[in-house]
Short mmCIF file of C-alpha atoms in Angstrom, two decimals:
data_model
loop_
_atom_site.label_atom_id
_atom_site.label_comp_id
_atom_site.label_asym_id
_atom_site.label_seq_id
_atom_site.Cartn_x
_atom_site.Cartn_y
_atom_site.Cartn_z
CA MET A 1 49.27 -3.40 52.14
CA THR A 2 47.43 -0.21 52.06
CA THR A 3 50.34 1.89 53.11
CA HIS A 4 53.53 2.55 51.51
CA PRO A 5 56.35 0.14 53.03
CA THR A 6 59.10 2.06 55.00
CA LEU A 7 62.70 2.67 53.61
CA SER A 8 63.94 0.19 55.96
CA GLU A 9 61.36 -2.41 54.96
CA ILE A 10 62.42 -2.08 51.16
CA ASP A 11 65.91 -2.21 52.09
CA SER A 12 65.38 -5.59 54.02
CA TYR A 13 63.27 -6.85 51.28
CA ALA A 14 66.15 -5.94 48.62
CA GLU A 15 68.60 -7.61 50.84
CA GLY A 16 66.45 -10.76 51.44
CA SER A 17 66.64 -10.25 55.28
CA PRO A 18 65.15 -13.00 57.25
CA GLY A 19 63.55 -10.60 59.70
CA LEU A 20 60.72 -10.02 57.36
CA ASP A 21 58.07 -12.77 57.66
CA GLU A 22 56.46 -14.15 54.50
CA ALA A 23 53.23 -12.24 54.71
CA THR A 24 55.26 -8.89 54.91
CA VAL A 25 57.31 -9.82 51.93
CA TRP A 26 54.34 -10.69 50.04
CA SER A 27 52.38 -7.58 50.93
CA ILE A 28 55.36 -5.48 49.78
CA GLU A 29 55.34 -7.44 46.52
CA VAL A 30 51.80 -6.58 45.87
CA HIS A 31 52.27 -3.09 46.70
CA LEU A 32 55.21 -2.77 44.42
CA GLU A 33 53.11 -3.85 41.49
CA SER A 34 50.95 -0.78 41.69
CA CYS A 35 53.32 1.76 43.05
CA GLY A 36 56.07 3.27 40.83
CA ASP A 37 57.59 5.39 43.55
CA CYS A 38 58.26 2.27 45.84
CA ARG A 39 59.66 0.45 42.74
CA ALA A 40 61.99 3.36 42.31
CA ARG A 41 63.19 3.19 45.85
CA LEU A 42 63.68 -0.51 45.56
CA ALA A 43 65.84 -0.06 42.49
CA GLY A 44 67.90 2.29 44.42
CA SER A 45 68.49 -0.24 47.19
CA THR A 46 69.44 -2.97 44.68
CA THR A 47 73.03 -3.69 43.56
CA ALA A 48 74.18 -3.92 39.88
CA THR A 49 74.58 -7.58 40.26
CA SER A 50 70.96 -8.15 41.62
CA ARG A 51 69.54 -5.88 38.75
CA ALA A 52 71.58 -8.02 36.13
CA LEU A 53 70.13 -11.32 37.54
CA ILE A 54 66.52 -9.86 37.64
CA ALA A 55 66.90 -8.96 34.09
CA GLN A 56 68.21 -12.35 33.21
CA VAL A 57 65.41 -14.06 35.03
CA ALA A 58 62.61 -11.85 33.60
CA ALA A 59 63.89 -12.56 30.17
CA ALA A 60 63.97 -16.27 30.74
CA VAL A 61 60.35 -16.16 32.21
CA ASP A 62 59.20 -14.22 29.14
CA ARG A 63 60.84 -16.88 26.86
CA GLU A 64 59.21 -19.77 28.77
CA ILE A 65 55.63 -17.97 28.84
CA ALA A 66 55.81 -17.28 25.05
CA ALA A 67 56.84 -21.00 24.44
CA GLY A 68 54.17 -22.60 26.86
CA PRO A 69 50.52 -23.37 26.29
CA THR A 70 48.02 -20.84 27.27
CA PRO A 71 46.70 -21.71 30.79
CA ARG A 72 43.02 -22.64 31.23
CA SER A 73 40.81 -20.51 33.32
CA ARG A 74 39.39 -22.21 36.50
CA ALA A 75 37.23 -19.65 38.09
CA PHE A 76 36.16 -21.64 41.16
CA PHE A 77 39.55 -21.66 42.36
CA ARG A 78 39.88 -17.96 42.13
CA THR A 79 36.71 -17.24 43.88
CA PRO A 80 37.08 -15.35 47.38
CA VAL A 81 34.73 -17.83 48.96
CA ARG A 82 36.77 -20.84 47.58
CA GLN A 83 40.10 -19.44 48.83
CA ARG A 84 39.21 -17.82 52.21
CA TRP A 85 36.48 -20.05 53.52
CA PHE A 86 36.49 -23.30 51.92
CA VAL A 87 38.80 -26.17 50.91
CA ALA A 88 37.09 -29.14 49.36
CA ALA A 89 39.66 -31.55 50.71
CA LEU A 90 38.00 -31.19 54.17
CA LEU A 91 34.61 -32.86 52.86
CA PRO A 92 36.02 -36.36 53.15
CA TRP A 93 37.15 -35.77 56.57
CA VAL A 94 33.84 -34.34 57.75
CA ALA A 95 32.12 -37.44 56.10
CA MET A 96 34.48 -39.75 57.98
CA THR A 97 34.04 -37.83 61.10
CA ALA A 98 30.34 -38.38 60.68
CA ALA A 99 30.73 -42.18 60.08
CA VAL A 100 32.81 -42.44 63.20
CA LEU A 101 30.33 -40.57 65.30
CA GLY A 102 27.45 -42.77 63.86
CA THR A 103 29.38 -45.92 64.66
CA ALA A 104 29.97 -44.62 68.14
CA THR A 105 26.12 -43.96 68.66
CA LEU A 106 25.51 -47.57 67.42
CA LEU A 107 28.09 -49.09 69.79
CA THR A 108 26.63 -47.18 72.75
CA SER A 109 23.16 -48.64 71.86
CA ILE A 110 24.46 -52.17 71.51
CA LEU A 111 26.63 -51.96 74.65
CA PRO A 112 24.74 -49.89 77.21
CA GLN A 113 27.35 -50.72 80.08
CA LEU A 114 29.71 -48.43 78.11
CA PRO A 115 29.81 -44.85 78.70
CA SER A 116 28.58 -42.49 75.91
CA ILE A 117 31.23 -42.91 73.21
CA VAL A 118 29.96 -39.89 71.39
CA LEU A 119 30.53 -37.74 74.21
CA LEU A 120 34.15 -39.14 74.56
CA LEU A 121 34.79 -38.38 70.85
CA ALA A 122 32.98 -35.05 70.81
CA PRO A 123 36.16 -32.94 71.63
CA LEU A 124 38.05 -34.68 68.83
CA ALA A 125 35.19 -34.43 66.12
CA PRO A 126 36.33 -31.07 64.51
CA LEU A 127 40.00 -31.75 64.56
CA PRO A 128 40.50 -33.78 61.42
CA GLY A 129 38.54 -31.19 59.31
CA VAL A 130 40.50 -28.24 60.78
CA ALA A 131 43.91 -30.11 60.05
CA ALA A 132 42.59 -30.62 56.37
CA ALA A 133 41.55 -27.07 56.15
CA TRP A 134 44.90 -25.82 56.75
CA SER A 135 47.12 -28.20 55.35
CA ARG A 136 49.76 -28.02 52.27
CA ARG A 137 49.04 -31.66 51.63
CA ALA A 138 45.13 -31.41 51.67
CA ASP A 139 44.76 -28.23 49.89
CA PRO A 140 46.00 -28.43 46.29
CA ALA A 141 45.90 -24.63 45.85
CA TRP A 142 47.82 -23.94 49.27
CA GLU A 143 50.89 -22.23 47.65
CA LEU A 144 48.69 -19.69 45.98
CA ILE A 145 46.50 -19.05 48.99
CA ALA A 146 49.64 -18.84 51.26
CA GLY A 147 51.10 -16.32 48.74
CA THR A 148 48.29 -13.88 49.22
CA PRO A 149 48.41 -10.98 51.86
CA SER A 150 45.19 -12.18 53.40
CA ALA A 151 46.71 -15.43 54.44
CA GLY A 152 47.09 -16.00 58.06
CA LEU A 153 44.90 -16.35 61.36
CA THR A 154 41.89 -14.62 59.90
CA MET A 155 41.68 -17.11 56.92
CA LEU A 156 42.25 -19.91 59.26
CA LEU A 157 39.55 -18.89 61.38
CA ARG A 158 37.23 -18.62 58.55
CA ARG A 159 37.92 -22.22 57.40
CA THR A 160 37.70 -23.40 61.24
CA ALA A 161 34.05 -21.99 61.10
CA VAL A 162 33.15 -23.83 58.20
CA VAL A 163 34.28 -26.86 59.73
CA LEU A 164 32.35 -26.21 63.09
CA VAL A 165 29.38 -25.46 60.99
CA LEU A 166 29.64 -28.88 59.26
CA VAL A 167 30.51 -30.98 62.28
CA ILE A 168 28.53 -29.52 65.19
CA PRO A 169 24.95 -30.27 63.52
CA VAL A 170 26.14 -33.77 62.91
CA LEU A 171 27.33 -34.15 66.56
CA ALA A 172 23.98 -32.85 67.61
CA ALA A 173 22.23 -35.19 65.55
CA VAL A 174 24.04 -38.54 66.66
CA ALA A 175 23.76 -37.41 70.27
CA SER A 176 19.95 -37.17 69.98
CA VAL A 177 19.64 -40.68 68.94
CA GLY A 178 18.98 -43.35 71.54
CA ALA A 179 18.06 -43.20 75.14
CA SER A 180 21.21 -41.79 76.62
CA ARG A 181 21.51 -38.27 75.50
CA PRO A 182 24.70 -36.43 76.55
CA ASN A 183 24.35 -32.95 78.06
CA PRO A 184 24.56 -30.66 74.90
CA ALA A 185 27.10 -28.20 76.96
CA LEU A 186 29.51 -31.25 77.59
CA LEU A 187 29.34 -31.99 73.57
CA LEU A 188 30.02 -28.31 72.49
CA LEU A 189 32.21 -26.83 75.02
CA PRO A 190 34.95 -29.57 74.93
CA CYS A 191 34.59 -29.47 71.06
CA LEU A 192 35.34 -25.67 70.96
CA ALA A 193 38.10 -26.06 73.48
CA PHE A 194 39.93 -28.57 71.47
CA THR A 195 39.59 -26.51 68.42
CA ALA A 196 40.95 -23.42 70.17
CA ALA A 197 43.81 -25.67 71.57
CA THR A 198 44.63 -26.99 67.98
CA LEU A 199 44.86 -23.51 66.71
CA LEU A 200 47.10 -22.20 69.63
CA LEU A 201 49.38 -25.32 69.53
CA GLY A 202 49.39 -25.13 65.67
CA SER A 203 51.02 -21.56 65.99
CA LEU A 204 54.15 -23.38 67.44
CA VAL A 205 54.19 -26.84 65.68
CA GLY A 206 51.84 -26.43 62.77
CA VAL A 207 48.02 -26.97 62.58
CA GLN A 208 48.24 -30.50 61.21
CA ARG A 209 50.72 -31.73 63.88
CA ALA A 210 48.74 -30.26 66.62
CA ALA A 211 45.59 -31.88 65.71
CA ILE A 212 47.19 -35.18 65.43
CA GLY A 213 48.98 -34.73 68.69
CA LEU A 214 45.79 -33.66 70.70
CA MET A 215 43.73 -36.56 69.10
CA ALA A 216 46.51 -39.08 70.28
CA ALA A 217 46.93 -37.51 73.56
CA TRP A 218 43.03 -37.45 74.45
CA ALA A 219 42.51 -41.01 73.06
CA ALA A 220 45.16 -42.46 75.27
CA ALA A 221 44.65 -40.26 78.44
CA VAL A 222 40.76 -40.23 78.46
CA VAL A 223 39.04 -42.44 75.98
CA ALA A 224 40.86 -45.75 76.50
CA PRO A 225 40.67 -45.45 80.15
CA SER A 226 36.77 -44.58 80.29
CA LEU A 227 36.14 -47.55 77.91
CA ALA A 228 38.11 -49.88 80.15
CA SER A 229 36.56 -48.72 83.34
CA ALA A 230 33.17 -48.23 81.87
CA GLU A 231 32.93 -44.92 83.53
CA LEU A 232 32.82 -41.27 82.20
CA PRO A 233 35.89 -39.14 83.47
CA VAL A 234 35.48 -36.17 85.64
CA LEU A 235 36.26 -34.06 82.73
CA LEU A 236 33.08 -35.00 81.08
CA GLU A 237 30.73 -34.53 84.18
CA PRO A 238 28.11 -31.77 84.25
CA ALA A 239 30.20 -30.06 86.89
CA ALA A 240 33.00 -29.69 84.53
CA THR A 241 30.96 -27.23 81.96
CA GLY A 242 32.41 -24.05 83.66
CA ALA A 243 35.85 -25.16 83.31
CA TRP A 244 35.69 -25.97 79.73
CA ALA A 245 34.03 -22.57 79.09
CA LEU A 246 36.85 -20.84 80.72
CA LEU A 247 39.36 -23.05 79.06
CA THR A 248 37.97 -22.18 75.68
CA VAL A 249 38.03 -18.41 76.35
CA VAL A 250 41.50 -18.52 77.55
CA LEU A 251 42.76 -20.48 74.69
CA ALA A 252 41.23 -18.33 72.11
CA ALA A 253 42.68 -15.23 73.62
CA LEU A 254 45.98 -16.87 73.46
CA THR A 255 45.45 -17.77 69.97
CA LEU A 256 44.72 -14.35 68.98
CA LEU A 257 48.04 -13.12 70.79
CA ARG A 258 49.70 -15.74 68.52
CA ALA A 259 48.17 -14.30 65.34
CA GLY A 260 51.59 -13.40 63.68
CA SER A 261 52.69 -17.04 63.87
CA PHE A 262 50.21 -17.91 61.01
CA ARG A 263 51.87 -15.70 58.80
CA ARG A 264 54.64 -18.30 58.41
CA ILE A 265 54.61 -21.11 56.14
CA THR A 266 55.70 -23.45 58.75
CA SER A 267 52.05 -23.16 60.24
CA PHE A 268 50.54 -25.09 57.34
#
């Protein structure tokens, strides 16, 4: 927070009002650490009972810090690149995605009567990595990261970009193997559309739940019927590239409009 919080925000913070989202609360707390004037305003907004409780908690924390061991420094976990762009837990998911796509390429070569399995799975390729990049279960430092004012859609987009940078080259590499080479646009555009759909739906139900739901829906509605009929669906025909491009733009725009939802812990 680069400006002073308003008096109403300070009053709401002092009262613990649920009207303030987590990111605003954290921003106020960061600002209070360096602004004596706002701390004085906050002191005027608290009751005698609250001040006594704060003093009691501060004394207990001081005792525990003095009695506990000195924490060891782990500089890697404090670097901006580590916190904003990358989470190591996504690497196993990217490796799994590469293994699945490689297996799909092998099956397509062995069973040429089947449609391109790589093309069928391309929309889902980045979703496991996106879910792992924004998950409280996958990231051991998620509480520290979620507690920073920079948490939100911007950080999620950074991490999603890293996932795409890792997954798309793998997708392109496996698609170039064999006689049947899918249209590059039909690999990339559905991939981007499903990524944007995951972010948009994630603003409502959480990114991990959104990724799982979309993967299950696509597998049941498209992948399984296509393998059963040995034909590609209309959704993956060259004529559908324009629709995928439009859908990607619309979903991305709607996600930006929902940016405030990613400031809540429930989005993890």
